[in-house]
Coordinates of C-alpha atoms in Angstrom, one line a residue:
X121 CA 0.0 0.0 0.0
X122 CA 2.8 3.0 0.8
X123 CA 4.0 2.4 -2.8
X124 CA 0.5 3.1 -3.5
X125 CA 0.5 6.2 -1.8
X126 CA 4.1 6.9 -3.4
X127 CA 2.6 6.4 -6.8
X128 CA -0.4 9.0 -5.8
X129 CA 1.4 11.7 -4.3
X130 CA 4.0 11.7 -6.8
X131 CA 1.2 12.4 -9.0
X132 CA -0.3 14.9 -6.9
X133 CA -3.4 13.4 -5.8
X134 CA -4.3 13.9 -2.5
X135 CA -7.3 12.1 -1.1
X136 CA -10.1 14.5 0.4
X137 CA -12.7 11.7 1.4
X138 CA -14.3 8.5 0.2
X139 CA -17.3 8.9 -1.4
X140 CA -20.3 7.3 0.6
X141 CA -21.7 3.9 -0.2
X142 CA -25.2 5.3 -1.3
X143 CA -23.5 7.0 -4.1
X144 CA -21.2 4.5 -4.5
X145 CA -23.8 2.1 -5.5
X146 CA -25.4 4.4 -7.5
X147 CA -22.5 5.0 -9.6
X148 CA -22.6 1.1 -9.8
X149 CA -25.7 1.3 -10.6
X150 CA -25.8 3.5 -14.0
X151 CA -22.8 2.0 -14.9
X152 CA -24.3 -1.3 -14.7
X153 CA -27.3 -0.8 -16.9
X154 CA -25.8 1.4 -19.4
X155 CA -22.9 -1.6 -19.7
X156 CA -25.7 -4.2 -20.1
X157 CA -27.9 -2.5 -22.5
X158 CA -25.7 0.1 -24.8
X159 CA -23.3 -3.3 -25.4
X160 CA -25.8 -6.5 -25.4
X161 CA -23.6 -8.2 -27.3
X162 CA -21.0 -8.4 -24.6
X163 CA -23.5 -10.7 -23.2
X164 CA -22.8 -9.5 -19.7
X165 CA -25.0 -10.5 -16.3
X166 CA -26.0 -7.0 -14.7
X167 CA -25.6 -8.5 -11.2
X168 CA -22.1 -9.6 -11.6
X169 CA -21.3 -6.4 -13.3
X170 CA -23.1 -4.0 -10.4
X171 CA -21.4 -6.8 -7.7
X172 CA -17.6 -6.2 -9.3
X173 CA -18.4 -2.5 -9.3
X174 CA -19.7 -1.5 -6.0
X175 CA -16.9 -3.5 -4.7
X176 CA -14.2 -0.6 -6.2
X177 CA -12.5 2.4 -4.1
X178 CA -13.8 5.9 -4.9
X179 CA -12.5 9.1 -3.8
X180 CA -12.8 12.6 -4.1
X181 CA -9.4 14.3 -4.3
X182 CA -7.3 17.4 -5.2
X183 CA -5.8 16.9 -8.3
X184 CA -2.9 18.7 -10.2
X185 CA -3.9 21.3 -13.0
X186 CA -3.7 19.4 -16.1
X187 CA -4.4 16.1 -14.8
X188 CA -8.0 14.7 -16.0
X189 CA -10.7 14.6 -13.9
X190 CA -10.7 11.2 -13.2
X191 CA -8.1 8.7 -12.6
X192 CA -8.6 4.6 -12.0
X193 CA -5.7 3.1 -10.2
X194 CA -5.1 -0.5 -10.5
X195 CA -2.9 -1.5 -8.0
X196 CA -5.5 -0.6 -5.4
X197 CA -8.9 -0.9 -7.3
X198 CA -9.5 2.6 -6.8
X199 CA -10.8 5.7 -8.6
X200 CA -10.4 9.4 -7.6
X201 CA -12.6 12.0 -8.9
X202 CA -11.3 15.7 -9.1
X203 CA -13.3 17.8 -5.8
X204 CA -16.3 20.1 -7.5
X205 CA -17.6 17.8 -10.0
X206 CA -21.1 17.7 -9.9
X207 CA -22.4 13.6 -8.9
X208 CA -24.0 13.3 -12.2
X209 CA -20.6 14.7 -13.9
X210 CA -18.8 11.8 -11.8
X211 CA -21.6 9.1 -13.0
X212 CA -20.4 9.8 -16.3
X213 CA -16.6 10.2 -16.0
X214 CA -16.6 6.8 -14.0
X215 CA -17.9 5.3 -17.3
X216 CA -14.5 5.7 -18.5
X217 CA -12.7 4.9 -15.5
X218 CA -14.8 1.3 -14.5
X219 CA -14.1 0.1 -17.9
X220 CA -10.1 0.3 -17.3
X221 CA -11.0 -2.1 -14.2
X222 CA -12.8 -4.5 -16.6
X223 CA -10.5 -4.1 -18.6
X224 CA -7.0 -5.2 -16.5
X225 CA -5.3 -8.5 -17.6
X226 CA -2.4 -9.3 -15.1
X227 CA 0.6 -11.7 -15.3
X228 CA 1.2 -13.7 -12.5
X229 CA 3.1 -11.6 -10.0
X230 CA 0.3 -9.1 -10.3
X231 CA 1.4 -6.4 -12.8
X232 CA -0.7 -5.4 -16.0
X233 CA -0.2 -7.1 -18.6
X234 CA -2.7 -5.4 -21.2
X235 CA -5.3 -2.8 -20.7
X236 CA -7.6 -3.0 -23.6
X237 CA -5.9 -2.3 -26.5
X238 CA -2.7 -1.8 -24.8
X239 CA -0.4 -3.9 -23.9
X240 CA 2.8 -3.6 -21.1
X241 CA 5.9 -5.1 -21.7
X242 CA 8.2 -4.7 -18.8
X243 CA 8.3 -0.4 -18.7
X244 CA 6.7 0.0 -22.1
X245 CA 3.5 0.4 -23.3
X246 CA 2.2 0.0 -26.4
X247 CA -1.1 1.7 -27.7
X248 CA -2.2 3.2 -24.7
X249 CA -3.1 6.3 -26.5
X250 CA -5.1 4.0 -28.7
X251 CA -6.9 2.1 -26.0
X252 CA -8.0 5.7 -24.4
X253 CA -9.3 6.9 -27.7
X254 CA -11.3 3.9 -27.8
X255 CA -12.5 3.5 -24.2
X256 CA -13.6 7.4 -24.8
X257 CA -15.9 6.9 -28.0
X258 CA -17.3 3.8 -25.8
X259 CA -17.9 5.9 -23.1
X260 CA -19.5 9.0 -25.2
X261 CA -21.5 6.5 -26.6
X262 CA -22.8 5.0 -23.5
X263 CA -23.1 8.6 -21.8
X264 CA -25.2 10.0 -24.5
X265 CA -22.2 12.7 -25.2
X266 CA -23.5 15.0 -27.8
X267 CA -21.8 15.2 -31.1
X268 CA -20.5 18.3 -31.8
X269 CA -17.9 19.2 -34.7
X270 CA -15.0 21.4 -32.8
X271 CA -12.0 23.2 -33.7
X272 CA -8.4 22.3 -32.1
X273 CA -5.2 23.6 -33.3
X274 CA -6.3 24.7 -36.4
X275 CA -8.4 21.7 -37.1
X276 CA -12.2 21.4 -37.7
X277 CA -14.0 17.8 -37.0
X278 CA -16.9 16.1 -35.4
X279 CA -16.0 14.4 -32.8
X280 CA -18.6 12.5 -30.2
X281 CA -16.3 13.8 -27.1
X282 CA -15.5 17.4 -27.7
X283 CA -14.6 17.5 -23.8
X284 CA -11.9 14.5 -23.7
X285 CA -9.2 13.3 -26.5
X286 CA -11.5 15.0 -29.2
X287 CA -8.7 14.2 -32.1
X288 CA -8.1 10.9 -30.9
X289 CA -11.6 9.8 -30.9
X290 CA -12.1 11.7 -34.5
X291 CA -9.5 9.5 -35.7
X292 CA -10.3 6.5 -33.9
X293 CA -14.2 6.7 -34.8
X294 CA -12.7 6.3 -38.4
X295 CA -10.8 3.6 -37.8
X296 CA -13.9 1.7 -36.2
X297 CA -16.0 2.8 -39.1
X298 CA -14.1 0.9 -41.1
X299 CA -13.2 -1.9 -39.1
X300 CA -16.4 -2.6 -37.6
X301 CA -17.7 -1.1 -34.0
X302 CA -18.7 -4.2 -32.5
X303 CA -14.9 -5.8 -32.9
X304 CA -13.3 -2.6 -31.8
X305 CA -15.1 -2.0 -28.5
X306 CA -15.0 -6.0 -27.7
X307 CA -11.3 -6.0 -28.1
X308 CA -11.4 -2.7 -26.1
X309 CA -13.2 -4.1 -23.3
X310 CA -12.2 -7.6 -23.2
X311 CA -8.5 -7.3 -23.9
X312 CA -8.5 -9.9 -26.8
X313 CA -7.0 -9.5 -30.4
X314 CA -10.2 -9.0 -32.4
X315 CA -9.6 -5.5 -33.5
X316 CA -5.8 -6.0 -34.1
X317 CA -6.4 -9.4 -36.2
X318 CA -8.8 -6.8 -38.3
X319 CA -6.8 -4.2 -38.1
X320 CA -3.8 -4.9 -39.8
X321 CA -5.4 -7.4 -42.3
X322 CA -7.7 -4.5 -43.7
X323 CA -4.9 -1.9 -43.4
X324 CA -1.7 -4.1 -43.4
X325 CA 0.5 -4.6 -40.2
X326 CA 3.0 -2.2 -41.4
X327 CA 0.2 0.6 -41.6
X328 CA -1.5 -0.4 -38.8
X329 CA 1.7 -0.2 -36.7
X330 CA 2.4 3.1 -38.0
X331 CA -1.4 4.3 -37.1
X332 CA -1.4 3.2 -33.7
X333 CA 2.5 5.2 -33.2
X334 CA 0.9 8.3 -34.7
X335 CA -1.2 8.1 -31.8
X336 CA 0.7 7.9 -29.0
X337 CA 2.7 10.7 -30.8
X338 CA -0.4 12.6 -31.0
X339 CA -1.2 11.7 -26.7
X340 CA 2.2 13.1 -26.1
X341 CA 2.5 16.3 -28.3
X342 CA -0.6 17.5 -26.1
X343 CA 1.1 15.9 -22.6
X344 CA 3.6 18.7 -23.6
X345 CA 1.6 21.1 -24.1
X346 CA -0.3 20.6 -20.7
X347 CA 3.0 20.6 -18.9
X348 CA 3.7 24.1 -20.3
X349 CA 0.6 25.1 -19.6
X350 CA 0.6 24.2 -16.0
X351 CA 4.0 25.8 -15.5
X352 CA 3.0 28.8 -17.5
X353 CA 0.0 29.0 -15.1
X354 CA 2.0 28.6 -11.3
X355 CA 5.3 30.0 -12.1
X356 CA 6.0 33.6 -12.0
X357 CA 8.5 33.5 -15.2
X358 CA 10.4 36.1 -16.9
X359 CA 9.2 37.2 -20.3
X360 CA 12.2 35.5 -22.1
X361 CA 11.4 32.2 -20.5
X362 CA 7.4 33.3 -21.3
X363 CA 8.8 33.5 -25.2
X364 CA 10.2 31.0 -25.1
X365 CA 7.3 28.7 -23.4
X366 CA 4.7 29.7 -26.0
X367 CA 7.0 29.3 -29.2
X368 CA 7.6 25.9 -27.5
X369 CA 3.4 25.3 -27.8
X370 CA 3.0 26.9 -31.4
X371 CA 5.7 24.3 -32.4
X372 CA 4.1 21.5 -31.0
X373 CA 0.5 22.7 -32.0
X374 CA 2.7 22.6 -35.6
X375 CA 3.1 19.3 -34.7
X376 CA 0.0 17.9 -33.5
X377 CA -1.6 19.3 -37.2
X378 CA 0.3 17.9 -39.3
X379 CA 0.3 14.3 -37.2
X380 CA -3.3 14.3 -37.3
X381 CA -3.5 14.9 -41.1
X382 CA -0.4 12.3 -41.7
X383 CA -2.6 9.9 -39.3
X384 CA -6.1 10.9 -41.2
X385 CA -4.5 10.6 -44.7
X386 CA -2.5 6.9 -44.1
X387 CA -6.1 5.8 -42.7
X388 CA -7.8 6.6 -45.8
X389 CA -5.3 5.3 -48.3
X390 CA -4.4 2.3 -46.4
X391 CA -7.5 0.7 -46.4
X392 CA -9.3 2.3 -49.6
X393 CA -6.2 1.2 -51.8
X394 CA -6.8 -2.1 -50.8
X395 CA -10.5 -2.5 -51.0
X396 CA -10.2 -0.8 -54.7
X397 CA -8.0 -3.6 -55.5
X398 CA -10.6 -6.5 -54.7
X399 CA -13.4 -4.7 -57.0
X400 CA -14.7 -7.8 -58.9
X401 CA -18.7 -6.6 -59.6
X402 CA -20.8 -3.6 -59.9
X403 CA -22.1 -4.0 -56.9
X404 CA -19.0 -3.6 -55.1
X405 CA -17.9 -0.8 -56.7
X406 CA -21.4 0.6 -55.8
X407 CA -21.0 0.0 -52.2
X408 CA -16.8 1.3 -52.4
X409 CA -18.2 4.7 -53.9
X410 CA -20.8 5.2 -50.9
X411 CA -18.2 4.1 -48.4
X412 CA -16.0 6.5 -49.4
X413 CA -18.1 9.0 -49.7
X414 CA -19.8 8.4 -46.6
X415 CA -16.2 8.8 -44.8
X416 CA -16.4 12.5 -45.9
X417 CA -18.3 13.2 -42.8
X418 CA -16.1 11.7 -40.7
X419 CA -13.0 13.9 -41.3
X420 CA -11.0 16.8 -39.9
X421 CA -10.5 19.6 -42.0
X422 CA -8.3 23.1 -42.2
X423 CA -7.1 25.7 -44.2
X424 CA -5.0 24.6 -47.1
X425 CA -6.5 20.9 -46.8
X426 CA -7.2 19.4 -50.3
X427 CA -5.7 15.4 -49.9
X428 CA -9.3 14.0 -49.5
X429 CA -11.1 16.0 -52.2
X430 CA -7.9 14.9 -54.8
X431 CA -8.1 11.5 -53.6
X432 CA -11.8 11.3 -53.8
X433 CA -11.6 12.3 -57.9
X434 CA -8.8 9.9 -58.6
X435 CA -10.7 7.2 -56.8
X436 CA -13.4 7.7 -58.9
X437 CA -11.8 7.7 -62.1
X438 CA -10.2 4.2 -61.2
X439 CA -13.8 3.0 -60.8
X440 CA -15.6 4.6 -64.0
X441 CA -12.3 2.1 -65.1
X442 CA -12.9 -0.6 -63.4
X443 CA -16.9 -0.2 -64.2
X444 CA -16.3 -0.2 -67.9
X445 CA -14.0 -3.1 -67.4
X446 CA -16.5 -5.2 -65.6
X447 CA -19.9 -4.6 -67.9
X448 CA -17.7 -4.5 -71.2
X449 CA -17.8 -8.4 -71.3
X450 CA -21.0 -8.6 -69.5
X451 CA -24.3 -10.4 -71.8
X452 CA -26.4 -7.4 -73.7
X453 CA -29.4 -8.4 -72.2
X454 CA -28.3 -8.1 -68.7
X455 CA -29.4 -4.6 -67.4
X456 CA -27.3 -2.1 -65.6
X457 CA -27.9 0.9 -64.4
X458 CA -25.1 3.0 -64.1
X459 CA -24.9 6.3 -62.4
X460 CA -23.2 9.3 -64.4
X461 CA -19.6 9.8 -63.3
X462 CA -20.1 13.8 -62.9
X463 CA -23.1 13.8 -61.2
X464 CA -21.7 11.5 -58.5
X465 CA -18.8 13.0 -58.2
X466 CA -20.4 16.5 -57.8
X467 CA -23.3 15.6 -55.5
X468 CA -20.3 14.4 -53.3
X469 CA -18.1 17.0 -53.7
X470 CA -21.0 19.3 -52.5
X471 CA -21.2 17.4 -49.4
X472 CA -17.5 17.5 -48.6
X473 CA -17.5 20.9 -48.8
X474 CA -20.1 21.9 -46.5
X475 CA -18.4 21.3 -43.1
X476 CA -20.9 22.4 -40.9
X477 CA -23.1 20.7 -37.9
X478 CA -26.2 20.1 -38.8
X479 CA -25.0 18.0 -41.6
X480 CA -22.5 15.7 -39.2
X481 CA -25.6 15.7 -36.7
X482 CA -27.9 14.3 -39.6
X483 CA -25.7 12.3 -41.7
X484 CA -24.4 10.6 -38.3

């Protein structure tokens, strides 16, 4: 237990009081039955699920600036809310938090071993920035977060947690899209290899690999920027130092735009280049070009952006191509109805370029 409370006052959490049983297994409560009926095919039992939860630690506590507003521990089986949330503000942050309990695989001599999509080995982690993207867009889902399209650093997008890792879920919400939900938030909660089996054979291991880096590049890049923050926030500084500290966030704001759009663009050509390549029937190509255009609502956008309106026009060259090549040989009296190239391509176009709310709210 004192490496516990090493482990929490090194991160600046001090405990102000437990919070009482009532609420406790009310928490347990809401979290139970949004669990059991948001994710039925989990196929969990509501009493097990309310038992296993009521039996976890909470806390209020004073937490660093910077920190988030919640934080499971799972040494101790314990959860500490930030002191001044609202209760029903802490019903829906411990969403996030109770499914990092459920989600805990350890190795024998009791350290984690995965987390979701994450997985320890020895000191390192890998994709734990992709695991909290994911437990996120569960969580917004199960919470009822409204969908709103934000801007951050420059960058426009819908995102269903506008609050909480909005990029991360953005980019991880079109990931799932094309992956599947269902095998994304089962590996997520049950720590199995699902999602990653799908993953890399839709987008190839060596893409998939460099996805899930970009992430924990983007999770860092805005650890950074926190720090600076916080330090720009409680230290009386001189204004060199001041200069320096916000060049130091510009550059990594810099940073975290062009990661996203590096991340966003290797998404979209690492799976649609390979689904182009299977085209074997009108149909298909049918159900490519709504895909694809479909995906137009799911993006981030800025200033200067033009990859996915480029790749969207050479994309649907290579199928007016691959159509011709496909009916050319096909029996006369077979019918086919084919739509006109332009008049796809500009009823799409019209919907890529009009970003705006109401059509994410609609179209999603």
């Amino acid at each position: 237990m004192d490496s516990v409370n090493q482990e929490l006052e090194k991160s600046g959490i001090q405990v102000i009081c437990p919070i009482s049983i009532i609420n406790v297994n009310e928490i347990s409560t809401y979290i139970s039955r949004l669990l059991c009926s948001k994710f039925p095919d989990f196929n969990l039992n509501y009493n097990d699920i309310f038992i296993r939860i009521s039996k976890l630690n909470m806390y209020i506590a004073d937490m660093p600036f910077g920190m988030s507003d919640a934080c499971y521990f799972y040494k101790n089986q314990s959860i500490y809310f930030r002191k001044g949330l609202s209760f029903d503000n802490i019903k829906k942050l411990a969403f996030h938090e109770i499914v990092h309990h459920f989600q805990e695989v350890k190795d024998l001599n009791g350290n984690l071993h995965k987390l979701g999509l994450c997985t320890y080995l020895k000191l390192k982690s890998y994709g734990l920035a992709l695991n909290e993207a994911s437990v996120q867009l569960m969580s917004s889902f199960a919470t009822g977060e409204r969908r709103d399209v934000v801007t951050y650093y420059g960058i426009t997008l819908p995102t269903d947690s506008p609050s909480y890792y909005p990029l991360l879920c953005n980019l991880i919400k079109q990931i799932g899209y094309l992956t599947g939900f269902a095998c994304l938030f089962n590996s997520t909660f049950f720590s199995n290899e699902k999602f990653f089996d799908r993953f890399k054979a839709l987008f190839g291991e060596k893409n998939a690999f460099n996805i899930q880096q970009n992430f924990e590049k983007l999770h860092d890049i805005e650890g950074k920027i926190i720090k600076i923050n916080t330090k720009i926030q409680t230290t009386d500084m001189s204004y060199h130092k001041f200069k320096n500290s916000t060049d130091s966030i510009n550059n990594y704001k810099e940073q975290i735009r062009k990661t996203f759009f590096d991340t966003q663009n290797l998404i979209i050509t690492s799976y649609f280049d390979a689904r182009i390549r299977e085209l074997s029937s009108v149909n298909a190509i049918q159900e490519f070009r709504k895909r694809l255009s479909s995906f137009s609502n799911l993006i981030g956008v800025a200033d200067n952006y033009t990859f996915f309106n480029n790749y969207y026009l050479k994309k649907m060259a290579e199928l007016d191509k691959k159509y011709e090549e496909i009916t050319s040989g096909e029996n006369n009296t077979l019918i086919v109805v084919k739509n006109s190239m332009l008049s796809t391509v500009f009823n799409t176009l019209k919907k890529i370029f009009v970003h705006n709310q109401e059509q994410f709210e609609r179209d999603n």
